[in-house]
């Protein structure tokens, strides 16, 4: 089957699986003893899609020596509540099956660590869709730097022009654009739409089905003018 792209790279959190509640509650649980208050979800959204260390440090810029301690608290809480708070995003399995059947190579590019990424893929029986998984440990720089996306493109064995990258965070969009792949904004997470549009994605999709249609037939009505 002729398709618009030979490969597709997916962000993990908020794009394939809905980890919003888990991430928010993990930040709140971790930071409350240090800040003396419960952070609001809107305060956390800007740090979706970047390494955890950077997100926590943004709240405690004057106490970097506490970050390792906070990471341990965060990861312990996240691991304990992962199964209860994480859900597969709507239409993901059906979309992945369609893309795979069309012969499109699939990969993941995430700022999450490898062990919890693979755990999530196994939990939702998605691992077989993704021969390529680029995680935080695999690169020296992270989104919005293009290095993780370029690494994913390399592992797919394709050129950037043949690949689309979809994510729900401005960091995903900026990394994709910098890497020379087609950047697609997924609007089904809690990140405000205006933040995504400000990152200037090439394409905006509201559902997984719309994204699949775009990848398969190259429908141009989704391109942002």
Short mmCIF file of C-alpha atoms in Angstrom, two decimals:
data_model
loop_
_atom_site.label_atom_id
_atom_site.label_comp_id
_atom_site.label_asym_id
_atom_site.label_seq_id
_atom_site.Cartn_x
_atom_site.Cartn_y
_atom_site.Cartn_z
CA UNK A 1 0.00 0.00 0.00
CA UNK A 2 1.34 3.43 -0.94
CA UNK A 3 1.44 5.72 2.10
CA UNK A 4 2.34 9.31 2.87
CA UNK A 5 5.14 8.23 5.23
CA UNK A 6 7.40 5.20 5.50
CA UNK A 7 7.82 5.64 9.25
CA UNK A 8 6.07 7.17 12.24
CA UNK A 9 7.55 8.09 15.60
CA UNK A 10 5.28 8.41 18.63
CA UNK A 11 5.71 10.19 21.90
CA UNK A 12 4.68 7.89 24.75
CA UNK A 13 3.07 9.87 27.59
CA UNK A 14 -0.15 11.58 26.58
CA UNK A 15 0.01 10.31 23.01
CA UNK A 16 -0.12 6.52 23.26
CA UNK A 17 -1.09 6.21 26.91
CA UNK A 18 -2.89 8.70 29.11
CA UNK A 19 -0.48 9.26 31.97
CA UNK A 20 -1.75 12.75 32.79
CA UNK A 21 -3.32 11.86 36.13
CA UNK A 22 -0.31 9.78 37.14
CA UNK A 23 2.18 12.53 36.28
CA UNK A 24 0.16 15.27 38.00
CA UNK A 25 -0.37 13.27 41.18
CA UNK A 26 3.28 12.16 41.23
CA UNK A 27 4.45 15.77 40.98
CA UNK A 28 1.97 16.84 43.67
CA UNK A 29 2.95 14.03 46.03
CA UNK A 30 6.67 14.68 45.52
CA UNK A 31 6.71 18.46 45.74
CA UNK A 32 4.23 19.11 48.56
CA UNK A 33 6.69 18.40 51.43
CA UNK A 34 9.27 20.70 49.84
CA UNK A 35 7.02 23.54 48.72
CA UNK A 36 4.48 23.36 51.53
CA UNK A 37 1.60 23.41 49.05
CA UNK A 38 0.01 21.28 46.35
CA UNK A 39 1.04 22.36 42.87
CA UNK A 40 -1.76 22.92 40.37
CA UNK A 41 -2.00 20.84 37.19
CA UNK A 42 -1.48 23.97 35.09
CA UNK A 43 1.90 24.43 36.78
CA UNK A 44 3.00 20.97 35.72
CA UNK A 45 1.81 20.93 32.09
CA UNK A 46 4.79 22.95 30.78
CA UNK A 47 7.13 20.18 31.94
CA UNK A 48 5.35 17.33 30.17
CA UNK A 49 7.62 15.72 27.62
CA UNK A 50 10.97 16.61 29.20
CA UNK A 51 13.16 14.54 31.54
CA UNK A 52 11.84 14.25 35.09
CA UNK A 53 15.00 15.78 36.58
CA UNK A 54 14.49 18.98 34.59
CA UNK A 55 10.82 19.18 35.53
CA UNK A 56 11.45 18.82 39.25
CA UNK A 57 14.39 21.20 39.17
CA UNK A 58 12.14 23.88 37.65
CA UNK A 59 10.18 23.91 40.92
CA UNK A 60 13.31 23.88 43.12
CA UNK A 61 15.90 25.88 41.16
CA UNK A 62 17.69 27.01 44.31
CA UNK A 63 17.99 23.50 45.80
CA UNK A 64 19.47 21.27 43.07
CA UNK A 65 20.99 19.02 45.72
CA UNK A 66 17.47 17.78 46.54
CA UNK A 67 16.60 16.61 43.04
CA UNK A 68 17.94 13.05 43.36
CA UNK A 69 15.96 12.61 46.56
CA UNK A 70 12.81 13.94 44.86
CA UNK A 71 13.29 11.64 41.88
CA UNK A 72 13.29 8.63 44.19
CA UNK A 73 10.06 9.79 45.85
CA UNK A 74 8.44 10.50 42.48
CA UNK A 75 9.38 7.16 40.93
CA UNK A 76 8.29 5.17 43.96
CA UNK A 77 4.85 6.84 43.92
CA UNK A 78 4.58 6.51 40.14
CA UNK A 79 5.44 2.81 40.17
CA UNK A 80 2.92 2.10 42.94
CA UNK A 81 0.08 3.83 41.08
CA UNK A 82 0.95 3.21 37.42
CA UNK A 83 -1.51 0.37 36.85
CA UNK A 84 -4.39 2.22 38.51
CA UNK A 85 -3.94 5.67 36.97
CA UNK A 86 -2.73 5.00 33.41
CA UNK A 87 -5.07 4.27 30.49
CA UNK A 88 -4.59 3.62 26.81
CA UNK A 89 -5.51 6.68 24.75
CA UNK A 90 -8.67 6.25 22.62
CA UNK A 91 -8.20 4.57 19.27
CA UNK A 92 -4.53 3.80 19.78
CA UNK A 93 -4.59 0.03 19.33
CA UNK A 94 -6.79 0.19 16.25
CA UNK A 95 -4.64 2.93 14.77
CA UNK A 96 -1.40 1.06 15.37
CA UNK A 97 -2.83 -2.07 13.79
CA UNK A 98 -3.84 -0.09 10.71
CA UNK A 99 -0.45 1.62 10.37
CA UNK A 100 1.42 -1.65 10.81
CA UNK A 101 -0.79 -3.40 8.25
CA UNK A 102 -0.02 -0.58 5.81
CA UNK A 103 3.68 -1.37 6.11
CA UNK A 104 4.64 1.77 8.02
CA UNK A 105 7.59 1.35 10.40
CA UNK A 106 6.75 2.43 13.95
CA UNK A 107 8.89 3.74 16.78
CA UNK A 108 8.72 5.57 20.10
CA UNK A 109 10.73 8.63 21.14
CA UNK A 110 10.20 9.50 24.79
CA UNK A 111 11.88 11.37 27.63
CA UNK A 112 10.66 8.64 30.00
CA UNK A 113 13.22 6.11 31.28
CA UNK A 114 13.41 2.77 29.50
CA UNK A 115 12.18 0.45 32.24
CA UNK A 116 8.87 2.24 32.81
CA UNK A 117 8.38 2.78 29.07
CA UNK A 118 8.74 -0.94 28.39
CA UNK A 119 6.56 -1.72 31.39
CA UNK A 120 3.79 0.45 29.95
CA UNK A 121 4.10 -1.17 26.54
CA UNK A 122 3.84 -4.63 28.08
CA UNK A 123 0.94 -3.58 30.31
CA UNK A 124 -1.13 -2.59 27.29
CA UNK A 125 0.26 -5.28 24.98
CA UNK A 126 1.81 -2.74 22.59
CA UNK A 127 5.43 -3.86 22.58
CA UNK A 128 5.22 -5.82 19.33
CA UNK A 129 4.21 -2.69 17.42
CA UNK A 130 7.48 -0.91 18.20
CA UNK A 131 10.82 -2.41 17.12
CA UNK A 132 12.35 1.02 17.79
CA UNK A 133 12.17 2.60 21.26
CA UNK A 134 14.33 5.64 22.08
CA UNK A 135 14.24 6.58 25.78
CA UNK A 136 15.97 9.06 28.05
CA UNK A 137 19.04 6.85 28.52
CA UNK A 138 19.67 6.48 24.79
CA UNK A 139 20.65 10.08 24.03
CA UNK A 140 22.71 12.88 25.52
CA UNK A 141 20.23 15.65 24.76
CA UNK A 142 16.47 15.54 25.08
CA UNK A 143 13.40 17.05 23.48
CA UNK A 144 13.06 19.81 22.35
CA UNK A 145 16.56 19.04 21.05
CA UNK A 146 16.29 17.01 17.82
CA UNK A 147 18.75 14.30 18.92
CA UNK A 148 16.12 11.78 20.17
CA UNK A 149 14.03 12.14 17.02
CA UNK A 150 17.07 11.84 14.77
CA UNK A 151 18.07 8.71 16.67
CA UNK A 152 14.61 7.27 16.08
CA UNK A 153 14.80 8.09 12.37
CA UNK A 154 18.21 6.42 12.18
CA UNK A 155 16.97 3.25 13.89
CA UNK A 156 13.98 3.10 11.54
CA UNK A 157 16.50 3.16 8.67
CA UNK A 158 14.76 6.07 6.96
CA UNK A 159 15.38 9.67 5.98
CA UNK A 160 13.72 12.47 7.98
CA UNK A 161 11.57 13.40 4.98
CA UNK A 162 9.97 9.94 5.09
CA UNK A 163 8.96 10.17 8.76
CA UNK A 164 6.23 11.84 10.82
CA UNK A 165 6.50 12.44 14.57
CA UNK A 166 3.34 12.79 16.67
CA UNK A 167 3.23 14.09 20.23
CA UNK A 168 1.04 15.99 22.65
CA UNK A 169 3.70 18.40 23.94
CA UNK A 170 5.32 21.51 22.45
CA UNK A 171 8.64 19.80 23.12
CA UNK A 172 7.66 16.98 20.76
CA UNK A 173 6.74 19.45 18.04
CA UNK A 174 9.92 21.49 18.38
CA UNK A 175 12.11 18.38 18.38
CA UNK A 176 10.37 17.02 15.29
CA UNK A 177 10.67 20.29 13.40
CA UNK A 178 14.34 20.62 14.30
CA UNK A 179 14.97 17.06 13.10
CA UNK A 180 13.39 17.73 9.73
CA UNK A 181 10.47 15.32 10.10
CA UNK A 182 6.79 16.21 9.73
CA UNK A 183 5.57 17.37 13.14
CA UNK A 184 2.07 16.36 14.18
CA UNK A 185 0.32 17.73 17.26
CA UNK A 186 -2.03 15.36 19.08
CA UNK A 187 -4.70 17.36 20.89
CA UNK A 188 -6.20 14.60 23.04
CA UNK A 189 -4.08 15.21 26.14
CA UNK A 190 -4.58 17.87 28.81
CA UNK A 191 -1.94 20.19 27.41
CA UNK A 192 -3.68 23.38 26.23
CA UNK A 193 -4.17 23.54 22.47
CA UNK A 194 -2.73 27.06 22.29
CA UNK A 195 0.59 25.79 23.66
CA UNK A 196 0.75 23.18 20.91
CA UNK A 197 -0.11 25.69 18.19
CA UNK A 198 2.54 28.07 19.49
CA UNK A 199 5.14 25.39 18.73
CA UNK A 200 4.07 25.58 15.06
CA UNK A 201 3.29 21.95 14.20
CA UNK A 202 2.97 21.09 10.53
CA UNK A 203 -0.24 19.18 11.26
CA UNK A 204 -2.86 19.07 14.01
CA UNK A 205 -5.05 16.01 14.63
CA UNK A 206 -7.83 15.59 17.17
CA UNK A 207 -8.09 11.78 17.09
CA UNK A 208 -5.91 8.79 16.34
CA UNK A 209 -8.17 7.98 13.40
CA UNK A 210 -7.42 11.40 11.87
CA UNK A 211 -3.72 10.76 12.26
CA UNK A 212 -3.97 7.38 10.57
CA UNK A 213 -5.90 8.92 7.67
CA UNK A 214 -3.22 11.57 7.30
CA UNK A 215 -0.40 9.00 7.29
CA UNK A 216 -2.16 6.69 4.86
CA UNK A 217 -3.58 9.02 2.23
CA UNK A 218 -1.67 12.24 2.84
CA UNK A 219 -4.84 14.26 3.29
CA UNK A 220 -3.66 17.85 3.35
CA UNK A 221 -6.66 19.44 5.02
CA UNK A 222 -4.98 18.89 8.37
CA UNK A 223 -1.95 20.99 7.52
CA UNK A 224 -1.70 24.14 9.61
CA UNK A 225 -1.69 27.26 7.46
#
